[in-house]
Amino acid sequence: MMRKQVGVVLICAALATSACGAGGSGEAGGTSNKEKPKSKEGKTVVTLSLRNPDPFFQVIEKKFEEKYPDIDLQIQSLKQAGEKWEAGDFEKYVKTTNTALLSGKGPDIVDLSDLPVDKYVKGKLLANLNDMFEQDKTLKKDDIHLNILNGLKKKDGGLYTLPSSFYLRTYIGDGDSIKKANVQIDDAKWTWNQFEAAAKKIREKEGDGGKAKRPAFVNDPSVVLQELMLDRYGEFVDTASMKAKFDSTSFTDLLKSIKKTFDEKIMTSEIGEGETALFYSEAFLKPQELIEKPYEYFSNPKLLQKPHEEGSKGGIRIIPTNEFGMTANSPVKAEAWTFLAFLYSKDVQSLQDLKGFSLLKEVNDKKLDEIQKQVKAGTFKLPTGKPVKSIPDEQFNRYKEFIQKAGSYSAYDMKVLSIIGEEAGAYFSGQKPAEEVAKLIQNKATTYLNE
């Protein structure tokens, strides 16, 4: 079969210039009067836009077309194989995608990872996939991690993106130190204030006898701020009105509280060689990392949900590997949905090269069961080559429980996070007061959101 890589033409156009002209038949979930495009062989053409050429999706393309011979899936990408991303290319990519969605002539399915999904939803440029998912009889809903899909739904209950797989982000704590300090942690409910109090208590116990107190965390303060913003993005950016609220007391208080933890050495940006912090925030990219990463840090690691703000839900954060959306103006919605549903088939979800965790429960469970057998047999080793001698069975049950409970997701705009990270450093280094930095972030974010 001839490979069908189609280059995307770079057209620089701002989202605001055509936002009002995107409607018509482009209502989310609506139908289009366009004729279905056909290939020379008479097959219905469905276009899939990826940021980069991906051999994994070429494998999926082949499997999909074998199962659905009447559909010609054509993969587009901004870059061709071997091409490198240069400075400014991501901005071009965003503008290209904006233009494609607004023109109604873009691809049928788009990988929206790191793109301003909320802007597209507000402009009714994406189809709501809820009904298609619910009505699809080929999908065995009980086999799918619905907690992940529910986490991606918008405030209106709409499901505008579907992940092909997902990563997890959560905390790892030193179980021995937590037990020694007699600290009781209910990580399903704990807030940032409770996390800070627990960390102080553990550090005091660690410092008995004049020993140096271990930091609770090791990271740059701007990175800590950005991570907190992942959970609180909706508090400071109204995604419905696209208005920023960084010039608020809540935001300056957040800046000051982070700086205070670094001033008090509860957190630090540097640590001595061979030393460890009490807690680590980690992204888990595949099931085996649920074992590898915690045991690389501690002999008795404790996997914990991330702390959250008072009044919010908290939970185990998910990171979609790819977020696929269907364009509202696509004339081949039924065929495009057939491909999206195919992504959740065992044919795809059990592929060895699937990135991250599978959307199918049995695939993740099988991988963890295999690792559990290896640990018991003494053959499982960390990437360092060190063997893991023993892991209680209840620990593996907890790993499975974590995957089942994961679903905390706050949509964010990568550009806004970049603005926050770039400007906040001036406050943390003592160059500017919090209020001045907050005002700068507010102005820059407002300008961007209004584009």
Coordinates of C-alpha atoms in Angstrom, one line a residue:
M1 CA 0.0 0.0 0.0
M2 CA 1.4 3.4 -0.9
R3 CA 2.1 5.6 2.1
K4 CA -0.2 8.6 2.3
Q5 CA 1.7 11.4 4.1
V6 CA 0.1 14.7 3.2
G7 CA 2.0 17.9 4.1
V8 CA -0.1 20.7 5.7
V9 CA 0.3 24.1 4.1
L10 CA 1.3 26.8 6.5
I11 CA -1.3 29.7 6.4
C12 CA -0.7 32.3 9.0
A13 CA -4.1 33.7 10.2
A14 CA -5.3 34.7 13.6
L15 CA -8.2 33.0 15.2
A16 CA -10.0 36.2 15.9
T17 CA -10.2 37.3 12.2
S18 CA -12.7 34.6 11.2
A19 CA -14.2 33.4 14.5
C20 CA -17.7 34.7 13.5
G21 CA -17.6 33.0 10.1
A22 CA -17.1 29.5 11.3
G23 CA -20.8 28.7 11.9
G24 CA -23.4 27.6 9.4
S25 CA -23.3 23.8 9.3
G26 CA -20.4 23.8 11.6
E27 CA -22.4 23.5 14.8
A28 CA -20.8 21.0 17.1
G29 CA -22.3 17.6 16.5
G30 CA -24.3 18.9 13.5
T31 CA -24.3 17.6 10.0
S32 CA -22.7 19.0 6.9
N33 CA -24.1 19.4 3.4
K34 CA -20.8 18.8 1.8
E35 CA -20.4 15.7 -0.4
K36 CA -18.2 13.0 1.0
P37 CA -14.7 13.1 -0.6
K38 CA -13.7 10.0 -2.5
S39 CA -10.4 8.5 -3.5
K40 CA -9.7 7.3 -7.1
E41 CA -10.7 3.9 -5.9
G42 CA -14.1 5.2 -4.8
K43 CA -13.3 4.9 -1.1
T44 CA -14.5 7.6 1.4
V45 CA -11.5 9.7 2.4
V46 CA -11.0 10.5 6.1
T47 CA -8.1 12.8 7.0
L48 CA -6.2 12.6 10.3
S49 CA -3.8 15.4 11.3
L50 CA -0.8 14.7 13.5
R51 CA 1.9 17.1 14.6
N52 CA 4.7 14.7 13.5
P53 CA 4.9 11.6 11.3
D54 CA 4.3 8.6 13.7
P55 CA 5.1 5.0 12.7
F56 CA 2.7 3.8 15.4
F57 CA -0.3 5.5 13.6
Q58 CA 0.9 4.1 10.3
V59 CA 0.5 0.7 11.8
I60 CA -3.0 1.6 13.0
E61 CA -3.8 3.0 9.6
K62 CA -3.0 -0.3 8.0
K63 CA -5.0 -2.3 10.5
F64 CA -8.0 0.1 10.2
E65 CA -8.1 0.0 6.4
E66 CA -7.9 -3.8 6.4
K67 CA -10.9 -3.9 8.7
Y68 CA -12.8 -1.1 6.9
P69 CA -11.8 -1.4 3.2
D70 CA -14.3 1.2 2.1
I71 CA -12.5 4.0 4.1
D72 CA -9.2 5.6 2.9
L73 CA -7.5 7.0 6.0
Q74 CA -5.0 9.7 5.0
I75 CA -2.5 11.0 7.6
Q76 CA -1.3 14.6 7.5
S77 CA 1.5 16.1 9.5
L78 CA 3.2 19.5 9.7
K79 CA 6.6 17.9 9.6
Q80 CA 7.9 15.2 7.3
A81 CA 9.9 12.2 8.6
G82 CA 13.3 13.4 9.8
E83 CA 12.4 17.1 9.9
K84 CA 13.3 18.9 13.1
W85 CA 11.2 21.5 14.9
E86 CA 12.8 24.9 14.8
A87 CA 12.0 28.0 16.9
G88 CA 8.6 29.4 16.1
D89 CA 7.4 26.2 14.5
F90 CA 4.9 25.4 17.2
E91 CA 3.3 28.9 16.8
K92 CA 3.1 28.2 13.1
Y93 CA 1.5 24.8 13.9
V94 CA -1.1 26.5 16.1
K95 CA -2.0 29.1 13.5
T96 CA -2.2 26.4 10.8
T97 CA -4.6 24.4 12.9
N98 CA -6.6 27.5 13.7
T99 CA -6.9 28.3 10.0
A100 CA -7.8 24.8 9.1
L101 CA -10.6 24.6 11.7
L102 CA -12.0 28.0 10.9
S103 CA -12.0 27.5 7.1
G104 CA -14.1 24.3 7.3
K105 CA -11.6 22.8 4.9
G106 CA -9.3 21.2 7.4
P107 CA -8.8 17.6 8.4
D108 CA -11.6 15.5 9.8
I109 CA -9.7 14.4 12.9
V110 CA -7.1 16.5 14.6
D111 CA -4.6 15.7 17.3
L112 CA -5.3 18.7 19.7
S113 CA -2.6 18.0 22.3
D114 CA -1.2 21.3 23.7
L115 CA -3.6 23.3 21.5
P116 CA -6.3 25.8 22.8
V117 CA -9.2 23.3 22.9
D118 CA -11.4 25.7 24.9
K119 CA -11.1 28.3 22.2
Y120 CA -12.2 25.7 19.6
V121 CA -15.1 24.5 21.8
K122 CA -16.3 28.1 22.4
G123 CA -16.1 28.8 18.6
K124 CA -18.1 25.5 18.0
L125 CA -15.3 24.2 15.8
L126 CA -15.3 20.7 17.3
A127 CA -18.0 18.1 17.3
N128 CA -19.4 16.9 20.6
L129 CA -18.6 13.2 20.6
N130 CA -20.9 12.2 23.6
D131 CA -23.8 10.9 21.6
M132 CA -21.6 9.0 19.1
F133 CA -19.8 7.3 22.0
E134 CA -23.0 6.4 23.8
Q135 CA -24.7 5.1 20.8
D136 CA -21.8 3.0 19.4
K137 CA -22.8 -0.7 19.9
T138 CA -19.3 -1.9 18.9
L139 CA -17.7 -0.5 22.0
K140 CA -17.9 -2.5 25.2
K141 CA -18.2 0.3 27.7
D142 CA -17.6 -1.9 30.7
D143 CA -14.1 -2.7 29.4
I144 CA -13.1 0.9 28.9
H145 CA -11.7 3.2 31.6
L146 CA -14.7 5.6 31.5
N147 CA -13.1 7.5 34.4
I148 CA -10.6 8.8 32.0
L149 CA -13.2 10.0 29.4
N150 CA -15.4 11.5 32.1
G151 CA -12.3 13.5 33.3
L152 CA -12.0 15.0 29.9
K153 CA -15.6 16.3 29.7
K154 CA -16.2 20.0 29.7
K155 CA -18.4 22.0 32.0
D156 CA -21.3 21.6 29.6
G157 CA -20.9 17.8 29.8
G158 CA -19.6 17.7 26.3
L159 CA -16.9 15.2 25.2
Y160 CA -14.9 17.0 22.5
T161 CA -11.6 15.1 22.6
L162 CA -10.8 11.4 23.0
P163 CA -7.3 10.2 24.1
S164 CA -5.7 7.2 22.4
S165 CA -4.0 6.4 25.7
F166 CA -3.0 8.3 28.9
Y167 CA -0.3 9.0 31.4
L168 CA -0.7 9.4 35.2
R169 CA 0.8 12.1 37.5
T170 CA 0.8 11.6 41.2
Y171 CA 3.0 11.8 44.3
I172 CA 5.6 9.4 45.8
G173 CA 6.3 9.6 49.5
D174 CA 9.0 8.0 51.7
G175 CA 6.9 5.5 53.5
D176 CA 9.4 4.8 56.2
S177 CA 9.8 8.5 57.1
I178 CA 6.0 9.0 57.1
K179 CA 5.6 6.0 59.4
K180 CA 8.4 7.1 61.7
A181 CA 6.8 10.5 62.1
N182 CA 3.5 8.9 62.9
V183 CA 1.8 11.1 60.2
Q184 CA -1.6 9.9 59.1
I185 CA -2.3 10.9 55.5
D186 CA -5.7 10.6 53.9
D187 CA -4.5 11.4 50.4
A188 CA -8.0 11.1 48.9
K189 CA -8.9 14.3 50.9
W190 CA -5.7 16.1 51.8
T191 CA -5.3 19.7 50.9
W192 CA -2.1 21.7 50.2
N193 CA -2.2 23.1 53.7
Q194 CA -2.4 19.5 55.1
F195 CA 0.4 18.5 52.8
E196 CA 2.6 21.3 54.1
A197 CA 1.7 20.5 57.8
A198 CA 2.5 16.8 57.2
A199 CA 5.8 17.7 55.5
K200 CA 6.8 20.0 58.4
K201 CA 6.1 17.2 61.0
I202 CA 8.1 14.6 59.0
R203 CA 11.0 17.1 58.6
E204 CA 11.1 17.8 62.3
K205 CA 11.3 14.1 63.1
E206 CA 14.0 13.7 60.4
G207 CA 15.9 16.5 62.1
D208 CA 16.1 14.9 65.5
G209 CA 19.6 14.7 66.9
G210 CA 20.8 17.7 64.9
K211 CA 20.5 16.0 61.5
A212 CA 19.8 18.1 58.4
K213 CA 16.1 18.3 57.6
R214 CA 15.3 16.8 54.3
P215 CA 13.3 19.0 51.9
A216 CA 9.7 18.0 51.2
F217 CA 10.2 18.8 47.5
V218 CA 13.0 19.5 45.0
N219 CA 12.1 21.7 42.0
D220 CA 12.2 25.2 40.6
P221 CA 9.6 27.4 42.2
S222 CA 8.3 28.4 38.7
V223 CA 7.8 24.8 37.9
V224 CA 5.9 24.2 41.2
L225 CA 3.7 27.2 40.3
Q226 CA 3.0 25.8 36.8
E227 CA 2.1 22.4 38.3
L228 CA -0.3 23.9 40.8
M229 CA -1.8 25.9 37.9
L230 CA -2.6 22.6 36.1
D231 CA -5.1 21.9 38.9
R232 CA -6.3 25.5 39.4
Y233 CA -6.3 26.8 35.8
G234 CA -10.1 27.2 35.7
E235 CA -9.9 29.4 38.8
F236 CA -7.7 32.0 37.0
V237 CA -8.9 31.6 33.4
D238 CA -12.7 31.6 32.7
T239 CA -12.7 29.3 29.6
A240 CA -16.2 30.3 28.7
S241 CA -15.5 34.1 28.5
M242 CA -11.8 33.7 27.9
K243 CA -11.0 36.2 30.7
A244 CA -7.9 36.0 32.9
K245 CA -8.0 36.6 36.6
F246 CA -4.3 36.7 37.5
D247 CA -4.5 40.2 39.0
S248 CA -6.4 38.8 41.9
T249 CA -5.5 38.4 45.6
S250 CA -5.8 34.6 45.1
F251 CA -3.0 34.5 42.6
T252 CA -0.6 36.8 44.5
D253 CA -1.3 34.8 47.6
L254 CA -0.4 31.7 45.7
L255 CA 2.9 33.2 44.5
K256 CA 3.7 34.3 48.1
S257 CA 2.9 30.9 49.6
I258 CA 5.2 29.1 47.2
K259 CA 8.0 31.6 47.9
K260 CA 7.5 31.1 51.6
T261 CA 7.9 27.3 51.4
F262 CA 11.2 27.9 49.6
D263 CA 12.4 30.6 52.0
E264 CA 11.6 28.2 54.9
K265 CA 13.6 25.4 53.1
I266 CA 10.5 23.2 53.0
M267 CA 11.0 23.1 49.3
T268 CA 14.3 23.6 47.5
S269 CA 15.5 23.9 43.9
E270 CA 18.7 22.0 44.6
I271 CA 19.7 18.9 46.7
G272 CA 23.0 17.2 47.4
E273 CA 24.1 14.2 45.4
G274 CA 22.8 11.0 46.8
E275 CA 20.2 12.8 48.9
T276 CA 16.4 12.5 48.5
A277 CA 13.4 14.6 49.2
L278 CA 10.5 13.4 51.2
F279 CA 8.1 13.6 48.3
Y280 CA 8.3 13.6 44.5
S281 CA 5.8 14.5 41.9
E282 CA 6.1 12.0 39.1
A283 CA 4.5 11.3 35.7
F284 CA 4.0 7.6 35.0
L285 CA 4.3 6.8 31.3
K286 CA 3.5 3.1 31.4
P287 CA 2.3 0.5 34.0
Q288 CA 5.7 -0.8 34.9
E289 CA 6.8 2.7 35.9
L290 CA 4.3 2.5 38.8
I291 CA 6.8 0.1 40.3
E292 CA 10.1 1.3 38.8
K293 CA 9.9 5.0 39.8
P294 CA 8.7 4.7 43.4
Y295 CA 11.3 2.0 44.2
E296 CA 14.1 4.0 42.6
Y297 CA 13.5 6.7 45.2
F298 CA 12.6 4.7 48.3
S299 CA 12.8 1.1 49.7
N300 CA 9.3 1.6 51.1
P301 CA 7.6 4.0 48.7
K302 CA 4.0 5.3 49.3
L303 CA 2.0 6.2 46.2
L304 CA -0.2 9.2 47.0
Q305 CA -2.8 11.3 45.3
K306 CA -1.8 14.9 44.7
P307 CA -2.9 17.4 47.3
H308 CA -5.6 19.9 46.2
E309 CA -7.1 23.2 47.1
E310 CA -9.7 23.5 49.8
G311 CA -13.1 22.9 48.2
S312 CA -11.8 21.2 45.0
K313 CA -12.0 17.5 44.3
G314 CA -8.3 16.7 43.9
G315 CA -7.6 13.2 42.6
I316 CA -5.1 11.4 40.4
R317 CA -4.2 13.6 37.4
I318 CA -4.4 12.2 33.9
I319 CA -2.3 13.3 30.9
P320 CA -3.7 12.3 27.5
T321 CA -1.0 11.1 25.1
N322 CA -3.0 12.3 22.1
E323 CA -6.2 14.2 22.3
F324 CA -8.2 13.6 19.1
G325 CA -11.1 15.9 18.1
M326 CA -13.4 15.8 15.2
T327 CA -14.0 19.0 13.3
A328 CA -17.5 20.2 13.4
N329 CA -17.6 20.8 9.6
S330 CA -16.4 17.3 8.7
P331 CA -18.6 15.8 5.9
V332 CA -17.6 12.3 7.0
K333 CA -18.5 12.3 10.7
A334 CA -19.7 8.7 10.6
E335 CA -16.5 7.4 9.0
A336 CA -14.4 9.6 11.3
W337 CA -16.1 8.2 14.3
T338 CA -15.5 4.7 13.0
F339 CA -11.8 5.4 13.2
L340 CA -12.0 7.0 16.7
A341 CA -14.0 4.0 18.0
F342 CA -11.3 1.7 16.4
L343 CA -8.7 3.3 18.6
Y344 CA -10.5 1.7 21.6
S345 CA -10.4 -1.8 20.1
K346 CA -8.2 -4.5 21.4
D347 CA -6.4 -4.5 18.0
V348 CA -5.0 -1.0 18.9
Q349 CA -5.0 -0.9 22.7
S350 CA -3.0 -4.1 23.0
L351 CA -0.3 -3.0 20.6
Q352 CA 3.2 -3.3 22.1
D353 CA 4.1 0.2 20.9
L354 CA 1.1 1.9 22.5
K355 CA 2.3 4.9 24.5
G356 CA 1.2 5.2 28.1
F357 CA -1.6 3.3 29.8
S358 CA -4.3 1.5 27.7
L359 CA -7.9 2.7 27.8
L360 CA -8.8 -1.0 28.2
K361 CA -8.8 -2.3 31.8
E362 CA -7.7 -5.8 30.9
V363 CA -4.6 -4.6 29.1
N364 CA -3.3 -2.7 32.1
D365 CA -4.3 -5.4 34.6
K366 CA -2.5 -8.0 32.5
K367 CA 0.7 -6.0 32.5
L368 CA 0.6 -5.4 36.2
D369 CA -0.1 -9.1 36.8
E370 CA 2.9 -10.1 34.7
I371 CA 5.2 -7.7 36.8
Q372 CA 3.7 -9.1 40.0
K373 CA 4.8 -12.6 38.9
Q374 CA 8.2 -11.4 38.0
V375 CA 8.7 -9.7 41.4
K376 CA 7.6 -12.9 43.2
A377 CA 10.0 -14.9 41.0
G378 CA 12.8 -12.5 41.7
T379 CA 13.4 -11.6 38.1
F380 CA 12.0 -8.0 38.0
K381 CA 14.7 -5.4 38.0
L382 CA 14.8 -1.6 38.1
P383 CA 16.3 0.3 35.1
T384 CA 19.5 0.6 37.3
G385 CA 19.7 -3.2 37.3
K386 CA 18.8 -3.4 41.0
P387 CA 16.2 -6.1 41.7
V388 CA 13.0 -5.4 43.6
K389 CA 12.9 -8.2 46.3
S390 CA 9.4 -7.9 47.6
I391 CA 6.2 -5.9 46.9
P392 CA 3.1 -6.7 49.0
D393 CA 0.1 -7.9 47.0
E394 CA -2.0 -5.0 48.3
Q395 CA 0.5 -2.7 46.7
F396 CA -0.4 -4.1 43.3
N397 CA -4.1 -3.8 44.2
R398 CA -3.4 -0.1 44.9
Y399 CA -1.7 0.4 41.5
K400 CA -4.9 -1.0 39.8
E401 CA -7.1 1.1 42.0
F402 CA -5.1 4.2 41.1
I403 CA -5.7 3.6 37.4
Q404 CA -9.4 3.0 38.1
K405 CA -9.7 6.2 40.1
A406 CA -7.7 8.5 37.8
G407 CA -9.7 11.2 36.2
S408 CA -8.5 14.6 37.5
Y409 CA -8.0 16.8 34.5
S410 CA -8.1 20.5 34.0
A411 CA -7.9 21.7 30.5
Y412 CA -5.3 24.4 30.1
D413 CA -3.7 26.5 27.4
M414 CA 0.0 25.8 27.0
K415 CA 0.7 29.4 25.9
V416 CA -0.8 30.8 29.1
L417 CA 1.3 28.3 31.2
S418 CA 4.4 29.5 29.4
I419 CA 3.5 33.1 30.2
I420 CA 3.2 32.3 33.8
G421 CA 6.5 30.4 33.9
E422 CA 8.4 33.1 32.1
E423 CA 7.2 36.0 34.3
A424 CA 7.0 34.4 37.7
G425 CA 10.8 33.9 37.9
A426 CA 11.2 37.6 38.4
Y427 CA 9.2 37.4 41.7
F428 CA 10.8 34.2 43.0
S429 CA 14.3 35.7 42.4
G430 CA 13.4 38.9 44.2
Q431 CA 13.6 41.2 41.2
K432 CA 9.9 42.2 41.2
P433 CA 7.0 42.2 43.7
A434 CA 4.2 39.7 43.4
E435 CA 1.7 42.3 42.5
E436 CA 3.8 43.6 39.6
V437 CA 4.4 40.1 38.2
A438 CA 0.7 39.2 38.5
K439 CA -0.2 42.4 36.5
L440 CA 2.3 41.5 33.8
I441 CA 0.9 37.9 33.6
Q442 CA -2.6 39.3 33.5
N443 CA -1.8 41.7 30.6
K444 CA 0.0 39.2 28.5
A445 CA -2.6 36.4 29.1
T446 CA -5.5 38.8 28.4
T447 CA -3.8 39.9 25.1
Y448 CA -3.3 36.3 24.0
L449 CA -6.8 35.1 25.1
N450 CA -8.4 37.9 23.1
E451 CA -6.6 37.0 19.9

